[in-house]
Coordinates of C-alpha atoms and ligand atoms in Angstrom, one line a residue:
M548 CA 9.5 5.6 -23.8
G549 CA 6.4 6.2 -21.7
L550 CA 4.7 4.6 -18.8
K551 CA 4.1 0.9 -19.1
F552 CA 2.4 -1.6 -16.8
F553 CA 2.2 -5.4 -16.8
N554 CA -1.5 -6.1 -17.2
T555 CA -2.7 -9.4 -15.7
L556 CA -5.6 -9.5 -18.1
T557 CA -3.4 -9.7 -21.2
R558 CA -0.2 -11.0 -19.4
K559 CA 1.7 -8.3 -21.3
K560 CA 3.5 -5.1 -20.6
E561 CA 1.3 -2.4 -22.1
D562 CA 1.6 1.4 -22.6
F563 CA -0.5 3.1 -20.1
V564 CA -3.3 5.2 -21.7
P565 CA -5.9 6.6 -19.3
I566 CA -9.6 6.8 -20.2
A567 CA -9.7 10.5 -19.7
E568 CA -6.5 12.4 -20.5
G569 CA -4.5 13.4 -17.5
E570 CA -6.7 11.5 -15.0
V571 CA -6.5 8.1 -13.4
K572 CA -9.2 6.3 -11.6
L573 CA -7.7 3.7 -9.3
Y574 CA -9.4 1.0 -7.2
T575 CA -7.5 -1.1 -4.7
C576 CA -8.9 -3.9 -2.6
G577 CA -8.6 -2.9 1.0
P578 CA -8.3 -4.8 4.3
T579 CA -10.8 -7.1 5.9
V580 CA -11.0 -5.5 9.3
Y581 CA -11.2 -8.7 11.4
D582 CA -7.6 -8.4 12.8
Y583 CA -4.5 -6.3 12.6
A584 CA -3.1 -6.4 9.0
H585 CA 0.2 -8.3 8.6
I586 CA 3.1 -6.9 6.7
G587 CA 2.2 -9.2 3.7
N588 CA -1.0 -7.2 3.4
F589 CA 1.0 -4.0 3.7
R590 CA 3.2 -5.1 0.8
A591 CA 0.0 -4.8 -1.3
Y592 CA -0.8 -1.4 0.1
M593 CA 2.8 -0.2 -0.3
F594 CA 3.0 -1.2 -3.9
E595 CA -0.3 0.6 -4.5
D596 CA 1.1 3.7 -2.7
L597 CA 4.2 3.6 -5.0
L598 CA 1.9 3.3 -8.1
K599 CA -0.3 6.2 -7.0
R600 CA 2.6 8.4 -6.0
Y601 CA 4.3 7.8 -9.3
L602 CA 1.2 8.5 -11.3
V603 CA 1.0 11.8 -9.4
Y604 CA 4.7 12.5 -10.0
K605 CA 4.0 12.0 -13.8
G606 CA 1.3 14.7 -13.5
Y607 CA -1.8 12.6 -13.4
K608 CA -4.8 13.6 -11.3
V609 CA -5.5 10.3 -9.4
T610 CA -8.7 9.4 -7.8
H611 CA -8.0 6.5 -5.5
V612 CA -10.6 4.3 -3.7
M613 CA -9.9 1.6 -1.2
N614 CA -12.7 -0.4 0.3
L615 CA -12.9 -1.6 3.9
T616 CA -14.4 -5.0 4.2
D617 CA -16.3 -4.8 7.4
V618 CA -18.8 -7.6 6.8
D619 CA -17.8 -11.1 5.6
D620 CA -17.5 -14.6 6.9
K621 CA -14.4 -13.7 9.0
T622 CA -15.6 -10.5 10.6
I623 CA -19.0 -12.1 11.5
K624 CA -17.4 -15.2 13.0
A625 CA -14.9 -13.1 15.1
S626 CA -17.5 -10.7 16.4
N627 CA -19.8 -13.5 17.4
E628 CA -17.0 -15.3 19.2
Q629 CA -16.3 -12.1 21.2
K630 CA -20.0 -11.5 21.7
I631 CA -19.8 -7.9 20.6
S632 CA -21.6 -6.2 17.7
L633 CA -20.0 -6.3 14.3
A634 CA -19.6 -2.5 14.2
E635 CA -17.9 -2.4 17.5
Y636 CA -15.6 -5.3 16.6
T637 CA -14.5 -3.9 13.2
E638 CA -14.1 -0.3 14.5
K639 CA -11.0 -1.3 16.5
Y640 CA -9.3 -2.8 13.4
K641 CA -10.3 0.1 11.1
K642 CA -8.6 2.5 13.6
A643 CA -5.5 0.2 13.7
F644 CA -5.4 0.1 10.0
F645 CA -5.2 3.9 9.7
E646 CA -2.6 4.1 12.4
D647 CA -0.5 1.5 10.6
I648 CA -0.7 3.2 7.2
D649 CA 0.3 6.5 8.8
A650 CA 3.3 4.8 10.4
L651 CA 4.2 3.5 6.9
N652 CA 3.8 6.9 5.4
I653 CA 1.2 5.6 3.0
D654 CA -0.8 8.4 1.4
R655 CA -4.4 8.2 2.1
A656 CA -6.9 7.2 -0.6
D657 CA -9.6 9.7 -1.5
V658 CA -12.4 7.5 -0.2
Y659 CA -12.4 4.4 2.1
P660 CA -15.9 3.1 1.5
A661 CA -17.0 0.6 4.1
A662 CA -19.1 -2.3 2.9
T663 CA -21.7 -2.0 5.6
E664 CA -22.5 1.5 4.4
H665 CA -23.1 0.4 0.8
I666 CA -25.7 -2.4 1.2
D667 CA -28.2 -0.5 -0.9
E668 CA -25.8 -0.2 -3.8
M669 CA -25.0 -4.0 -3.6
V670 CA -28.7 -4.9 -3.5
E671 CA -29.3 -2.8 -6.6
L672 CA -26.5 -4.6 -8.4
V673 CA -27.8 -8.0 -7.4
K674 CA -31.3 -7.1 -8.6
K675 CA -29.9 -6.1 -11.9
L676 CA -28.1 -9.4 -12.2
L677 CA -31.3 -11.3 -11.3
D678 CA -33.2 -9.3 -13.9
K679 CA -30.7 -10.0 -16.6
G680 CA -30.6 -13.7 -15.8
Y681 CA -27.0 -13.8 -14.5
A682 CA -28.2 -14.6 -11.0
Y683 CA -30.6 -17.1 -9.5
R684 CA -32.0 -18.0 -6.1
A685 CA -31.1 -21.3 -4.2
N686 CA -32.3 -22.0 -0.7
G687 CA -32.8 -18.3 0.0
D688 CA -29.2 -17.4 -1.2
I689 CA -28.6 -15.7 -4.5
Y690 CA -25.8 -17.1 -6.8
Y691 CA -24.0 -15.9 -9.9
K692 CA -24.4 -18.3 -12.8
I693 CA -20.9 -18.3 -14.2
S694 CA -21.9 -20.4 -17.3
K695 CA -24.0 -17.4 -18.4
F696 CA -20.9 -15.3 -18.7
P697 CA -18.7 -16.9 -21.4
E698 CA -15.7 -14.7 -20.6
Y699 CA -15.5 -16.1 -17.1
G700 CA -11.9 -17.1 -16.4
K701 CA -10.3 -14.4 -18.7
L702 CA -8.4 -12.7 -15.9
S703 CA -7.0 -15.8 -14.2
H704 CA -6.6 -17.6 -17.5
M705 CA -8.4 -20.6 -16.3
D706 CA -9.4 -23.7 -18.2
M707 CA -13.1 -23.7 -17.8
S708 CA -13.7 -27.1 -19.3
K709 CA -13.5 -28.8 -15.9
L710 CA -16.3 -26.6 -14.6
K711 CA -19.0 -28.6 -12.9
S712 CA -22.2 -26.9 -14.1
G713 CA -24.5 -25.7 -11.4
A714 CA -22.0 -26.4 -8.5
R715 CA -22.3 -23.7 -5.9
I716 CA -20.0 -22.3 -3.2
S717 CA -21.2 -20.0 -0.5
S718 CA -18.0 -19.2 1.3
D719 CA -16.3 -15.9 0.4
E720 CA -12.9 -17.4 -0.2
Y721 CA -12.1 -20.6 -2.1
D722 CA -9.5 -21.8 -4.5
K723 CA -9.4 -22.9 -8.1
E724 CA -10.5 -26.4 -7.4
A725 CA -13.8 -25.0 -6.2
V726 CA -14.6 -22.9 -9.3
S727 CA -18.4 -22.7 -9.3
D728 CA -21.3 -20.4 -9.0
F729 CA -20.6 -18.0 -6.1
A730 CA -22.8 -16.3 -3.6
L731 CA -23.9 -12.7 -4.3
W732 CA -26.3 -12.6 -1.3
K733 CA -26.5 -14.9 1.7
A734 CA -29.7 -15.5 3.5
W735 CA -29.5 -15.1 7.2
D736 CA -28.7 -18.2 9.3
E737 CA -28.1 -18.7 13.0
D738 CA -24.3 -18.3 12.6
D739 CA -24.9 -14.7 11.5
G740 CA -26.3 -13.8 14.9
D741 CA -27.6 -10.2 14.7
V742 CA -25.7 -9.4 11.4
F743 CA -28.4 -9.1 8.7
W744 CA -30.1 -6.5 6.6
E745 CA -33.8 -6.6 5.7
T746 CA -33.8 -5.8 2.0
E747 CA -35.8 -6.5 -1.2
L748 CA -33.6 -9.5 -1.6
G749 CA -34.7 -10.9 1.7
K750 CA -33.1 -11.0 5.2
G751 CA -29.4 -11.5 4.8
R752 CA -26.1 -10.1 3.9
P753 CA -23.9 -9.6 0.8
G754 CA -21.2 -11.9 -0.4
W755 CA -17.7 -10.4 -0.4
H756 CA -17.2 -10.0 -4.2
I757 CA -20.3 -7.9 -4.9
E758 CA -18.9 -5.3 -2.5
C759 CA -16.0 -4.2 -4.8
S760 CA -18.2 -4.2 -7.9
A761 CA -20.8 -2.0 -6.3
M762 CA -18.4 0.4 -4.6
S763 CA -16.0 0.9 -7.4
S764 CA -18.9 1.8 -9.8
K765 CA -20.3 4.2 -7.3
Y766 CA -17.0 6.2 -6.8
L767 CA -15.2 5.6 -10.1
G768 CA -17.8 4.8 -12.7
D769 CA -18.7 1.5 -14.4
H770 CA -15.5 1.6 -16.5
F771 CA -12.2 2.8 -14.9
D772 CA -8.5 2.6 -15.4
I773 CA -6.6 0.5 -12.8
H774 CA -7.6 -2.1 -10.3
C775 CA -5.0 -3.7 -7.9
G776 CA -4.6 -6.3 -5.3
G777 CA -2.3 -9.2 -4.4
V778 CA -2.0 -12.2 -6.7
D779 CA -4.2 -14.2 -4.4
N780 CA -7.0 -11.8 -5.4
I781 CA -6.9 -12.7 -9.1
F782 CA -9.0 -15.8 -8.4
P783 CA -11.8 -15.8 -7.3
H784 CA -12.2 -12.3 -6.1
H785 CA -11.3 -10.2 -9.2
E786 CA -12.5 -12.8 -11.7
N787 CA -15.9 -12.5 -9.9
E788 CA -15.8 -8.7 -9.9
I789 CA -15.4 -8.7 -13.7
A790 CA -18.2 -11.2 -14.1
Q791 CA -20.6 -9.1 -11.9
S792 CA -19.7 -5.7 -13.3
E793 CA -19.5 -6.5 -17.0
A794 CA -22.7 -8.6 -16.9
A795 CA -24.6 -5.8 -15.1
N796 CA -23.2 -2.8 -17.1
D797 CA -22.6 -4.3 -20.5
E798 CA -19.2 -2.6 -20.7
K799 CA -15.6 -3.3 -19.9
F800 CA -15.0 -3.0 -16.2
V801 CA -11.3 -2.2 -15.9
N802 CA -8.5 -1.5 -18.4
Y803 CA -5.4 -2.4 -16.4
W804 CA -5.2 -5.1 -13.7
L805 CA -2.0 -4.9 -11.6
H806 CA -1.2 -7.6 -9.0
N807 CA 1.6 -7.7 -6.5
E808 CA 3.4 -11.0 -5.6
H809 CA 3.5 -12.2 -2.1
L810 CA 5.7 -11.4 0.8
I811 CA 7.0 -14.8 1.9
V812 CA 8.7 -16.2 5.0
E813 CA 10.9 -19.2 4.5
G814 CA 9.4 -20.0 1.2
R815 CA 5.8 -19.7 2.3
K816 CA 3.2 -16.9 1.8
M817 CA 3.0 -14.8 5.0
S818 CA -0.5 -15.4 6.1
K819 CA -2.7 -15.6 9.2
S820 CA -3.7 -19.1 8.5
F821 CA 0.0 -20.3 8.4
G822 CA 0.8 -18.4 11.6
N823 CA 4.0 -17.1 10.1
F824 CA 3.1 -13.5 10.2
Y825 CA 4.3 -10.2 11.7
T826 CA 2.1 -7.2 12.2
L827 CA 3.6 -3.8 11.8
R828 CA 3.1 -3.5 15.6
D829 CA 5.2 -6.6 16.2
L830 CA 8.1 -5.0 14.3
M831 CA 7.7 -1.6 15.9
E832 CA 7.8 -3.2 19.3
K833 CA 11.1 -4.7 18.3
G834 CA 12.4 -1.2 17.7
Y835 CA 12.0 -0.9 14.0
P836 CA 10.4 2.3 12.8
G837 CA 7.5 2.1 10.4
I838 CA 9.6 3.9 7.8
A839 CA 12.2 1.0 7.8
V840 CA 9.4 -1.5 7.1
R841 CA 8.3 0.9 4.3
Y842 CA 11.8 0.8 2.8
L843 CA 11.9 -3.0 3.0
L844 CA 8.4 -3.4 1.4
L845 CA 9.1 -0.8 -1.3
S846 CA 12.5 -1.9 -2.5
T847 CA 11.7 -5.2 -4.3
H848 CA 9.8 -5.1 -7.6
Y849 CA 6.1 -5.7 -6.9
R850 CA 5.9 -8.6 -9.3
M851 CA 8.7 -10.5 -7.5
Q852 CA 8.3 -12.4 -4.3
L853 CA 9.8 -10.6 -1.4
N854 CA 11.5 -12.8 1.2
F855 CA 11.1 -11.2 4.6
T856 CA 14.0 -11.4 7.0
M857 CA 15.2 -9.4 10.0
D858 CA 18.5 -8.9 8.2
G859 CA 16.6 -7.2 5.4
L860 CA 15.0 -4.9 7.9
E861 CA 18.3 -4.1 9.5
A862 CA 19.7 -3.3 6.1
A863 CA 16.7 -1.0 5.4
K864 CA 17.5 1.0 8.5
G865 CA 21.1 1.5 7.4
A866 CA 20.1 2.6 3.9
L867 CA 17.6 5.1 5.4
E868 CA 20.3 6.6 7.7
R869 CA 22.5 7.2 4.6
L870 CA 19.6 9.1 2.9
W871 CA 18.9 11.1 6.0
D872 CA 22.5 12.0 6.6
F873 CA 22.9 13.0 3.0
K874 CA 20.1 15.5 3.2
G875 CA 21.8 17.0 6.3
R876 CA 25.1 17.3 4.5
V877 CA 23.5 19.0 1.5
N878 CA 21.8 21.4 3.7
D879 CA 25.1 22.5 5.2
V880 CA 26.8 23.3 1.8
T881 CA 28.0 26.9 1.8
G882 CA 30.2 27.1 -1.4
T883 CA 29.7 29.9 -3.9
R884 CA 31.2 28.5 -7.1
D885 CA 28.6 26.5 -9.2
N886 CA 29.8 23.2 -10.6
P887 CA 28.2 22.1 -13.9
E888 CA 28.9 18.5 -12.9
A889 CA 26.2 18.8 -10.2
S890 CA 23.6 19.7 -12.8
E891 CA 24.7 16.8 -15.0
L892 CA 24.3 14.4 -12.1
I893 CA 20.9 15.8 -11.4
E894 CA 19.8 15.2 -15.0
K895 CA 21.3 11.7 -15.1
A896 CA 19.6 10.7 -11.8
K897 CA 16.2 12.0 -12.9
K898 CA 16.4 10.2 -16.2
Q899 CA 17.3 6.9 -14.7
F900 CA 14.7 7.3 -12.0
T901 CA 11.9 8.0 -14.4
E902 CA 12.9 5.5 -17.1
S903 CA 13.0 2.7 -14.5
L904 CA 9.7 3.5 -12.9
D905 CA 8.1 4.0 -16.3
D906 CA 9.0 0.4 -16.9
D907 CA 6.3 -1.3 -14.8
L908 CA 7.5 0.4 -11.6
N909 CA 11.0 -1.2 -11.8
I910 CA 12.1 0.0 -8.4
S911 CA 15.6 -1.5 -8.2
P912 CA 17.3 0.6 -10.8
A913 CA 15.2 3.6 -9.6
M914 CA 16.7 3.2 -6.1
A915 CA 20.1 2.6 -7.6
A916 CA 19.8 6.0 -9.4
V917 CA 19.0 7.6 -6.0
F918 CA 21.9 6.0 -4.2
D919 CA 24.4 6.7 -7.1
F920 CA 23.3 10.3 -7.0
V921 CA 23.9 10.4 -3.2
R922 CA 27.3 8.9 -3.6
D923 CA 28.3 11.3 -6.4
I924 CA 27.0 14.4 -4.7
N925 CA 28.7 13.3 -1.5
R926 CA 32.0 13.2 -3.4
L927 CA 31.5 16.8 -4.7
I928 CA 30.7 17.9 -1.1
S929 CA 33.9 16.2 0.2
E930 CA 35.9 17.9 -2.5
G931 CA 34.3 21.2 -1.6
N932 CA 33.3 21.4 -5.3
I933 CA 29.6 22.4 -5.1
S934 CA 27.8 25.6 -4.5
Q935 CA 24.9 26.5 -2.3
N936 CA 22.9 27.1 -5.5
D937 CA 23.8 23.6 -6.7
A938 CA 22.9 22.2 -3.3
Q939 CA 19.5 23.8 -3.5
K940 CA 18.8 22.0 -6.8
V941 CA 20.0 18.7 -5.3
L942 CA 17.6 19.2 -2.5
E943 CA 14.7 19.8 -4.9
T944 CA 15.7 16.7 -6.9
I945 CA 15.7 14.6 -3.7
D946 CA 12.4 16.0 -2.7
G947 CA 11.0 15.1 -6.1
F948 CA 12.2 11.5 -5.8
D949 CA 10.9 11.4 -2.3
S950 CA 7.4 12.5 -3.4
V951 CA 7.4 9.0 -4.9
L952 CA 9.4 7.0 -2.4
G953 CA 8.3 8.7 0.9
L954 CA 11.4 7.7 2.8
M955 CA 12.7 11.0 4.0
K956 CA 10.2 11.4 6.8
R957 CA 12.2 10.6 9.9
P958 CA 10.2 8.9 12.6
E959 CA 9.0 10.7 15.7
S960 CA 9.4 14.1 14.2
D961 CA 7.4 15.4 17.0
V962 CA 10.3 14.8 19.4
D963 CA 12.7 16.7 17.2
S964 CA 11.8 20.1 18.5
E965 CA 12.3 18.9 22.1
I966 CA 15.8 17.7 21.1
E967 CA 16.5 21.0 19.5
E968 CA 15.5 22.8 22.8
L969 CA 17.8 20.6 24.8
I970 CA 20.7 21.3 22.4
Q971 CA 20.1 25.0 22.8
K972 CA 20.1 24.6 26.6
R973 CA 23.4 22.7 26.4
N974 CA 24.9 25.4 24.2
D975 CA 23.8 28.1 26.7
A976 CA 25.3 26.0 29.6
R977 CA 28.6 25.7 27.7
K978 CA 28.7 29.5 27.0
S979 CA 28.3 30.1 30.7
K980 CA 31.0 27.5 31.4
D981 CA 28.5 25.2 33.2
F982 CA 30.1 22.1 31.8
A983 CA 28.5 19.8 34.3
T984 CA 25.0 20.7 32.9
A985 CA 26.2 20.6 29.3
D986 CA 27.6 17.1 29.8
R987 CA 24.5 15.9 31.6
I988 CA 22.3 17.0 28.7
R989 CA 24.6 15.2 26.2
D990 CA 24.6 12.0 28.3
D991 CA 20.8 12.1 28.8
L992 CA 20.3 12.5 25.0
F993 CA 22.8 9.6 24.4
E994 CA 20.7 7.4 26.8
R995 CA 17.7 8.2 24.6
G996 CA 19.6 7.2 21.5
I997 CA 20.6 10.7 20.3
V998 CA 24.2 11.4 19.3
L999 CA 25.5 15.0 19.3
E1000 CA 28.2 16.2 17.0
D1001 CA 29.7 19.7 17.4
T1002 CA 30.6 21.1 14.0
P1003 CA 31.7 24.5 12.7
Q1004 CA 28.1 25.0 11.6
G1005 CA 26.8 24.3 15.1
T1006 CA 25.7 21.2 17.0
K1007 CA 24.2 18.4 14.9
W1008 CA 22.3 15.5 16.3
K1009 CA 21.2 12.1 14.9
K1010 CA 19.5 9.0 16.1
K1011 CA 21.4 5.9 16.8
L1012 CA 18.6 3.9 15.1
Ligands
AMP2087 P1 -7.1 -9.6 2.8 O1 -7.3 -8.8 4.0 O2 -6.7 -11.0 3.1 O3 -8.2 -9.5 1.8 O4 -5.8 -9.1 2.1 C1 -5.6 -7.7 1.7 C2 -4.6 -7.6 0.6 O5 -3.3 -8.1 1.0 C3 -5.0 -8.3 -0.7 O6 -4.7 -7.5 -1.8 C4 -4.1 -9.5 -0.6 O7 -3.9 -10.0 -1.9 C5 -2.8 -9.0 0.0 N1 -2.0 -10.0 0.6 C6 -2.4 -11.0 1.6 N2 -1.3 -11.7 2.0 C7 -0.2 -11.2 1.3 C8 1.2 -11.5 1.3 N3 1.7 -12.5 2.0 N4 2.0 -10.8 0.5 C9 1.5 -9.8 -0.3 N5 0.2 -9.5 -0.3 C10 -0.7 -10.1 0.5
ZN2088 ZN1 -12.0 -6.3 -3.7

């Protein structure tokens, strides 16, 4: 059994076959940098991180592009309200986005093209659509004529019979009720303030959808392997991307469309407009490390809704502690007699891990494989029935799993060396029988949430999370 993905285009699980052997070109819709992203948004980026890391684990060379939407209805409105330039306004949220993905241990994409730096490419694409008769002008704006593209609706599987011919919508976001010709280019109006480009299309700015068609072609080619986003992107955004790109280039745009389900809170999509959202910062201020949020977002299959609760986040912390403690225990193994059971457990865990993730990234049995492995190896350690040689192989296996899961990175690793130094000082104090100093160091560390444990192998420390 090989790698399979559920393709939104066909509504089927399909074998994954890349266009070029051994290589994957991946485009994922990125943030609109008008505010801090909420953890619902990060669910999308987390699923994409899992997808990409797993493709790399399978040996593919992945080229990953994620756009930054730094001009659209929302960014313009917000920057005008604050009376600062669009660039100054969005810069703050671009920076915050990168801080957040680092805290979540999300691997960086190869390119993060910003929309405002690709206006020329968008203009070229709109010109092409005008030339080919897929676009028309109306009141200075330019619209895509969806009746000219008979396959319109193939991704969202929409019934196009209700289509009101010639109806137009200029806003970037709209729902299925408003299916109609959509804006490729918006002529400047007063609400845009100083946000406009003087181009061959006139004075104005691009619509949202044209951005992803233009930038994906530039960095990945006109036809590439995988395109992702949340299910809310299926219509209209991705449907429109297909219409634009396939009409302009006369070839299939994307082979596999993968969409994640929503993160929900009390039965409702987490969203800015419902006011039921947490940013990563909110949760970190409550004392949850980014990696615990990563665990939570990662551990439910991407095509299932994930109900966010604080209890779930607490449980994520506990599970992480178990993983981190395990690695510490394996590191301390000193036995010399190899145990064939250890090798069998390694093979079993690897097999279940890969077979599960091969099946459309089925994360739950993959995580179960990891935790069963932890339990079984812990048993061998408790029995003293494992060698240092076995332990080394266990560590390599865990590192291999973690290249996909990214959970072993303990937070605040930069403070670790400081803690090690304090432990050294305490040990020196104990050697010279200065127990007052030794106890003070121990108490100070305890205050900071660090627990010390003196073992035959030396002093160990861990965080009280
Ligand atoms: P936006 O900045 O609104 O364009 O959203 C960025 C990404 O987050 C898109 O792929 C959305 O589909 C996704 N997204 C938005 N809200 C949620 C949610 N509650 N759960 C999961 N993904 C979401
Ligand atoms: Zn997009």
